[in-house]
């Protein structure tokens, strides 16, 4: 998880943190990405979302 997204440094991204980098993100989209339903997106969930095209790759699409 990049420091630009994970602003509190906990290794996870909250809805608010992701929305800064992805302003088009809705709560429904976040729920689809947060596959384990814990209210946070981890590296694996982020990788899956990028692979499925739900989110742009933060490493390549600035």
Short mmCIF file of C-alpha atoms in Angstrom, two decimals:
data_model
loop_
_atom_site.label_atom_id
_atom_site.label_comp_id
_atom_site.label_asym_id
_atom_site.label_seq_id
_atom_site.Cartn_x
_atom_site.Cartn_y
_atom_site.Cartn_z
CA UNK A 1 0.00 0.00 0.00
CA UNK A 2 1.56 3.27 -1.07
CA UNK A 3 2.09 6.02 1.49
CA UNK A 4 0.17 8.39 -0.78
CA UNK A 5 -2.95 6.29 -0.22
CA UNK A 6 -2.27 4.91 3.29
CA UNK A 7 -1.87 8.27 5.01
CA UNK A 8 -2.10 6.88 8.56
CA UNK A 9 0.53 4.20 7.92
CA UNK A 10 -1.50 1.22 9.13
CA UNK A 11 -0.96 -0.78 5.93
CA UNK A 12 -4.63 -0.56 4.99
CA UNK A 13 -6.77 1.97 3.14
CA UNK A 14 -10.03 3.30 4.50
CA UNK A 15 -12.80 4.65 2.29
CA UNK A 16 -11.69 8.22 3.10
CA UNK A 17 -8.05 7.46 2.28
CA UNK A 18 -8.93 5.85 -1.06
CA UNK A 19 -11.31 8.62 -1.98
CA UNK A 20 -8.46 11.15 -1.92
CA UNK A 21 -6.67 9.26 -4.71
CA UNK A 22 -9.87 8.05 -6.38
CA UNK A 23 -12.48 10.85 -6.05
CA UNK A 24 -14.92 8.89 -8.22
CA UNK A 25 -14.99 6.05 -5.65
CA UNK A 26 -18.43 5.46 -4.14
CA UNK A 27 -19.26 3.58 -0.96
CA UNK A 28 -20.79 0.83 -3.11
CA UNK A 29 -17.57 0.51 -5.13
CA UNK A 30 -15.55 0.46 -1.90
CA UNK A 31 -17.77 -2.34 -0.58
CA UNK A 32 -17.09 -4.36 -3.72
CA UNK A 33 -13.33 -3.86 -3.30
CA UNK A 34 -13.40 -4.62 0.45
CA UNK A 35 -14.05 -8.32 -0.10
CA UNK A 36 -13.66 -9.36 3.54
CA UNK A 37 -15.99 -6.59 4.74
CA UNK A 38 -13.72 -5.22 7.45
CA UNK A 39 -14.08 -1.61 6.30
CA UNK A 40 -10.49 -1.45 5.07
CA UNK A 41 -8.71 -2.38 1.85
CA UNK A 42 -5.48 -4.33 2.22
CA UNK A 43 -2.75 -4.91 -0.38
CA UNK A 44 -4.38 -8.07 -1.71
CA UNK A 45 -7.80 -6.44 -2.11
CA UNK A 46 -6.16 -3.44 -3.78
CA UNK A 47 -4.26 -5.70 -6.20
CA UNK A 48 -7.45 -7.54 -7.11
CA UNK A 49 -9.33 -4.26 -7.67
CA UNK A 50 -6.56 -3.02 -9.98
CA UNK A 51 -6.42 -6.37 -11.81
CA UNK A 52 -10.19 -6.34 -12.35
CA UNK A 53 -10.08 -2.73 -13.55
CA UNK A 54 -12.11 -1.40 -10.60
CA UNK A 55 -9.30 0.99 -9.68
CA UNK A 56 -6.43 2.47 -11.67
CA UNK A 57 -3.00 1.20 -10.70
CA UNK A 58 -1.62 3.79 -8.25
CA UNK A 59 1.91 2.91 -9.32
CA UNK A 60 1.37 3.69 -13.02
CA UNK A 61 -1.68 5.96 -13.29
CA UNK A 62 -1.08 9.20 -11.45
#
